[in-house]
Protein backbone atom coordinates (compact mmCIF):
# COMPACT_ATOMS: atom_id res chain seq x y z
CA MET A 1 -193.46 -6.83 104.68
CA ASN A 2 -196.27 -5.41 106.98
CA LEU A 3 -199.15 -3.34 105.87
CA THR A 4 -201.92 -1.36 107.35
CA GLU A 5 -204.88 -2.82 106.39
CA SER A 6 -207.35 -0.36 106.78
CA TRP A 7 -207.05 4.04 105.68
CA ASN A 8 -209.88 6.04 107.80
CA GLY A 9 -208.28 8.93 107.36
CA ALA A 10 -204.65 7.36 109.40
CA PRO A 11 -201.30 7.05 107.33
CA ARG A 12 -200.97 3.61 105.57
CA PHE A 13 -197.54 1.92 105.95
CA VAL A 14 -195.18 -1.04 103.90
CA ARG A 15 -191.93 -2.18 105.63
CA TYR A 16 -189.09 -4.23 105.34
CA ALA A 17 -185.89 -3.67 107.51
CA ASP A 18 -185.05 -0.71 108.32
CA ASP A 19 -187.15 0.38 104.85
CA CYS A 20 -190.12 1.62 105.73
CA ASN A 21 -192.92 4.07 103.22
CA ILE A 22 -195.58 5.85 104.93
CA TYR A 23 -198.49 6.95 102.58
CA ALA A 24 -200.66 9.82 103.76
CA ARG A 25 -203.65 11.66 101.85
CA SER A 26 -201.50 14.83 101.13
CA GLN A 27 -197.90 16.71 101.21
CA ARG A 28 -199.21 18.76 104.10
CA ALA A 29 -199.74 15.49 106.17
CA GLY A 30 -197.38 14.04 104.93
CA GLU A 31 -194.83 16.54 106.00
CA ARG A 32 -196.46 16.34 109.16
CA VAL A 33 -196.52 12.35 109.56
CA LYS A 34 -192.38 12.84 109.08
CA GLN A 35 -191.99 15.07 111.23
CA SER A 36 -193.14 13.06 114.20
CA ILE A 37 -191.79 10.04 113.14
CA THR A 38 -188.33 11.44 112.99
CA GLY A 39 -188.58 13.17 116.10
CA PHE A 40 -189.93 9.08 117.85
CA LEU A 41 -187.08 7.11 116.12
CA SER A 42 -184.44 10.31 117.31
CA ARG A 43 -185.61 10.96 120.77
CA ARG A 44 -187.50 7.89 122.56
CA LEU A 45 -185.36 4.84 119.92
CA LYS A 46 -182.07 6.97 119.78
CA LEU A 47 -182.12 5.93 116.42
CA LYS A 48 -180.88 7.83 113.34
CA VAL A 49 -182.84 9.11 110.19
CA ASN A 50 -181.30 9.19 107.34
CA GLU A 51 -182.38 12.57 106.19
CA GLU A 52 -180.42 12.06 102.31
CA LYS A 53 -183.10 9.24 101.58
CA SER A 54 -186.01 10.68 103.12
CA ALA A 55 -188.99 12.65 101.76
CA VAL A 56 -191.91 13.60 100.74
CA ALA A 57 -193.09 13.27 97.82
CA ARG A 58 -195.75 11.53 95.46
CA PRO A 59 -195.23 7.28 95.51
CA VAL A 60 -194.38 7.90 91.63
CA GLU A 61 -191.13 10.23 92.67
CA ARG A 62 -190.41 7.17 94.77
CA LYS A 63 -189.28 3.98 94.95
CA PHE A 64 -189.36 0.62 97.61
CA LEU A 65 -187.26 -2.83 97.18
CA GLY A 66 -187.06 -1.68 93.38
CA PHE A 67 -190.36 -0.95 92.85
CA SER A 68 -192.69 2.15 92.23
CA PHE A 69 -196.19 3.17 91.06
CA THR A 70 -197.90 4.06 87.57
CA ALA A 71 -198.76 7.92 87.60
CA LYS A 72 -202.37 7.62 89.09
CA GLY A 73 -200.77 5.08 91.80
CA ARG A 74 -202.96 2.15 90.57
CA LYS A 75 -200.57 -0.03 89.58
CA ARG A 76 -196.78 -1.23 90.69
CA ARG A 77 -194.24 -1.00 88.70
CA ILE A 78 -190.58 -1.47 88.16
CA ALA A 79 -188.60 1.39 89.30
CA SER A 80 -185.87 2.90 86.62
CA LYS A 81 -183.10 2.72 88.10
CA ALA A 82 -184.20 -1.05 88.85
CA ILE A 83 -184.43 -1.56 84.84
CA LEU A 84 -181.00 0.14 84.47
CA ARG A 85 -179.51 -2.22 86.53
CA PHE A 86 -181.33 -5.43 85.05
CA LYS A 87 -179.77 -3.57 81.45
CA SER A 88 -175.93 -3.23 83.05
CA LYS A 89 -176.54 -6.94 84.25
CA VAL A 90 -177.58 -8.26 80.69
CA ARG A 91 -174.55 -6.17 79.10
CA GLU A 92 -171.71 -7.62 81.08
CA LEU A 93 -173.29 -11.16 80.63
CA THR A 94 -173.68 -10.69 77.20
CA SER A 95 -170.60 -9.33 76.93
CA ARG A 96 -168.69 -9.39 73.16
CA THR A 97 -165.32 -9.67 74.45
CA LYS A 98 -166.05 -12.81 76.38
CA GLY A 99 -165.33 -14.94 74.05
CA ILE A 100 -167.80 -17.67 74.63
CA SER A 101 -170.25 -19.49 72.61
CA LEU A 102 -173.93 -18.55 72.94
CA GLU A 103 -174.90 -21.46 74.71
CA GLN A 104 -172.70 -20.38 77.54
CA MET A 105 -173.68 -17.22 77.71
CA THR A 106 -177.76 -18.60 77.55
CA LYS A 107 -177.07 -20.61 80.30
CA GLN A 108 -175.53 -17.70 82.32
CA LEU A 109 -178.06 -15.29 81.40
CA ALA A 110 -180.93 -18.04 81.97
CA ASP A 111 -180.02 -18.45 86.13
CA TYR A 112 -179.68 -14.34 86.26
CA LEU A 113 -183.30 -13.90 83.94
CA ARG A 114 -185.25 -16.41 86.40
CA ARG A 115 -183.65 -15.03 89.86
CA TRP A 116 -184.74 -11.49 88.34
CA LYS A 117 -188.23 -12.65 87.15
CA GLY A 118 -188.72 -14.34 90.79
CA TYR A 119 -188.56 -11.01 92.24
CA PHE A 120 -189.93 -8.63 89.85
CA GLY A 121 -192.45 -10.63 87.83
CA PHE A 122 -194.11 -9.37 90.63
CA CYS A 123 -195.14 -5.79 88.86
CA GLN A 124 -198.57 -4.78 87.43
CA THR A 125 -197.15 -3.70 84.44
CA PRO A 126 -196.72 -6.35 81.69
CA SER A 127 -196.28 -4.07 79.03
CA VAL A 128 -192.40 -3.53 80.52
CA LEU A 129 -191.91 -6.74 80.90
CA VAL A 130 -192.68 -6.93 77.09
CA SER A 131 -190.23 -4.29 76.06
CA LEU A 132 -187.13 -6.18 77.93
CA ASP A 133 -187.92 -9.09 76.52
CA GLN A 134 -187.61 -7.63 72.74
CA TRP A 135 -184.75 -5.43 74.07
CA LEU A 136 -182.73 -8.79 75.36
CA ARG A 137 -183.70 -10.48 72.26
CA ARG A 138 -182.35 -8.08 70.11
CA ARG A 139 -179.04 -7.92 72.58
CA LEU A 140 -179.16 -11.64 71.80
CA ARG A 141 -178.79 -10.62 67.63
CA ALA A 142 -176.28 -8.48 67.95
CA VAL A 143 -174.38 -10.74 69.51
CA ILE A 144 -174.85 -13.09 66.95
CA TRP A 145 -174.37 -10.99 64.08
CA LYS A 146 -170.83 -9.58 65.60
CA GLN A 147 -169.65 -13.10 66.10
CA TRP A 148 -170.36 -14.02 62.54
CA LYS A 149 -167.98 -11.37 61.58
CA ARG A 150 -167.31 -11.43 57.52
CA GLY A 151 -170.10 -10.76 55.10
CA THR A 152 -169.25 -13.74 53.53
CA VAL A 153 -170.06 -15.73 56.92
CA ARG A 154 -172.99 -13.81 57.45
CA TYR A 155 -174.92 -14.69 54.47
CA ARG A 156 -174.08 -18.56 54.75
CA LYS A 157 -175.53 -18.88 58.13
CA LEU A 158 -178.70 -16.59 57.51
CA CYS A 159 -179.39 -18.93 54.48
CA ALA A 160 -178.81 -21.79 56.78
CA ARG A 161 -181.64 -20.62 58.88
CA GLY A 162 -183.69 -20.73 55.65
CA ILE A 163 -183.43 -16.71 55.01
CA LYS A 164 -184.32 -16.64 51.03
CA ARG A 165 -180.61 -15.58 49.47
CA ASP A 166 -181.36 -11.73 48.23
CA LEU A 167 -182.59 -10.85 51.71
CA ALA A 168 -179.58 -12.35 53.33
CA ALA A 169 -177.24 -11.10 51.00
CA HIS A 170 -178.56 -7.60 51.49
CA ALA A 171 -178.36 -8.11 55.32
CA ALA A 172 -174.76 -8.95 55.12
CA GLY A 173 -173.87 -6.10 53.35
CA ASN A 174 -175.75 -3.64 55.56
CA PRO A 175 -172.56 -1.60 56.81
CA ARG A 176 -174.55 -0.60 59.99
CA GLY A 177 -173.66 -1.76 63.11
CA PRO A 178 -174.83 -5.17 65.16
CA TRP A 179 -177.76 -3.54 66.93
CA ARG A 180 -179.58 -1.66 63.99
CA VAL A 181 -179.01 -4.90 62.10
CA ALA A 182 -180.18 -6.93 65.09
CA ASN A 183 -183.62 -5.59 64.54
CA SER A 184 -183.20 -5.88 60.32
CA PRO A 185 -186.00 -8.23 58.48
CA ALA A 186 -183.32 -10.95 58.00
CA MET A 187 -182.19 -11.51 61.64
CA ASN A 188 -185.58 -11.11 62.98
CA THR A 189 -187.20 -14.39 61.05
CA ALA A 190 -184.05 -16.05 61.61
CA PHE A 191 -183.83 -15.86 65.18
CA PRO A 192 -187.63 -15.01 66.05
CA PRO A 193 -188.70 -15.68 70.05
CA THR A 194 -189.30 -19.30 69.22
CA TYR A 195 -185.84 -19.78 68.80
CA PHE A 196 -184.87 -18.34 72.44
CA ASP A 197 -186.93 -20.40 73.62
CA SER A 198 -185.36 -23.53 72.43
CA ILE A 199 -182.08 -22.95 73.82
CA GLY A 200 -183.55 -22.36 77.25
CA LEU A 201 -183.98 -18.77 77.15
CA PRO A 202 -187.10 -17.89 80.01
CA ARG A 203 -189.41 -15.29 78.47
CA LEU A 204 -189.56 -12.14 81.76
CA LEU A 205 -193.43 -12.14 80.39
CA THR A 206 -195.02 -15.60 80.33
CA VAL A 207 -198.20 -15.32 78.38
CA ALA A 208 -200.55 -18.14 79.15
């Protein structure tokens, strides 16, 4: 990755392989730079510029290698499409139709999370990582709830996790779906973040 070190009124740029972003002071300056660079690449280097992927826009509206910027352009954030891909992959790995144990599921998920964190942990918006951690744990609680299947099993399992009988009975008789119940007091208490730490699930945000 190459990034110019000085501003001095000249555009800055960042490049990786054939993907490049150029940052100018204004929309008008950006249009000029785009026209100039496109002409240079096509005429001098005989390269074809992908017009569908090329545009002049504010940094917050564009993404680069899975990252974008916050509204004021001061912090590096994970692009929305990258977050959607993350959730899609987690849903795939935690699919309730796979018929595997929670331990097997956690192991596969942990491998993916470590790789993902190694790349996107570079972001400067920790609140996004906190939100994804919470979403992920809720997803796993929903999987657990679904695996228990029947109300009697759910009641017994919750009691075994230290939940009081009245709270366990209320949760076990809850007619709502797994996603809603996964955020209930009973399930949050039975499976706190420390539980998922204990079974080897890494957190996306590590608090010192």
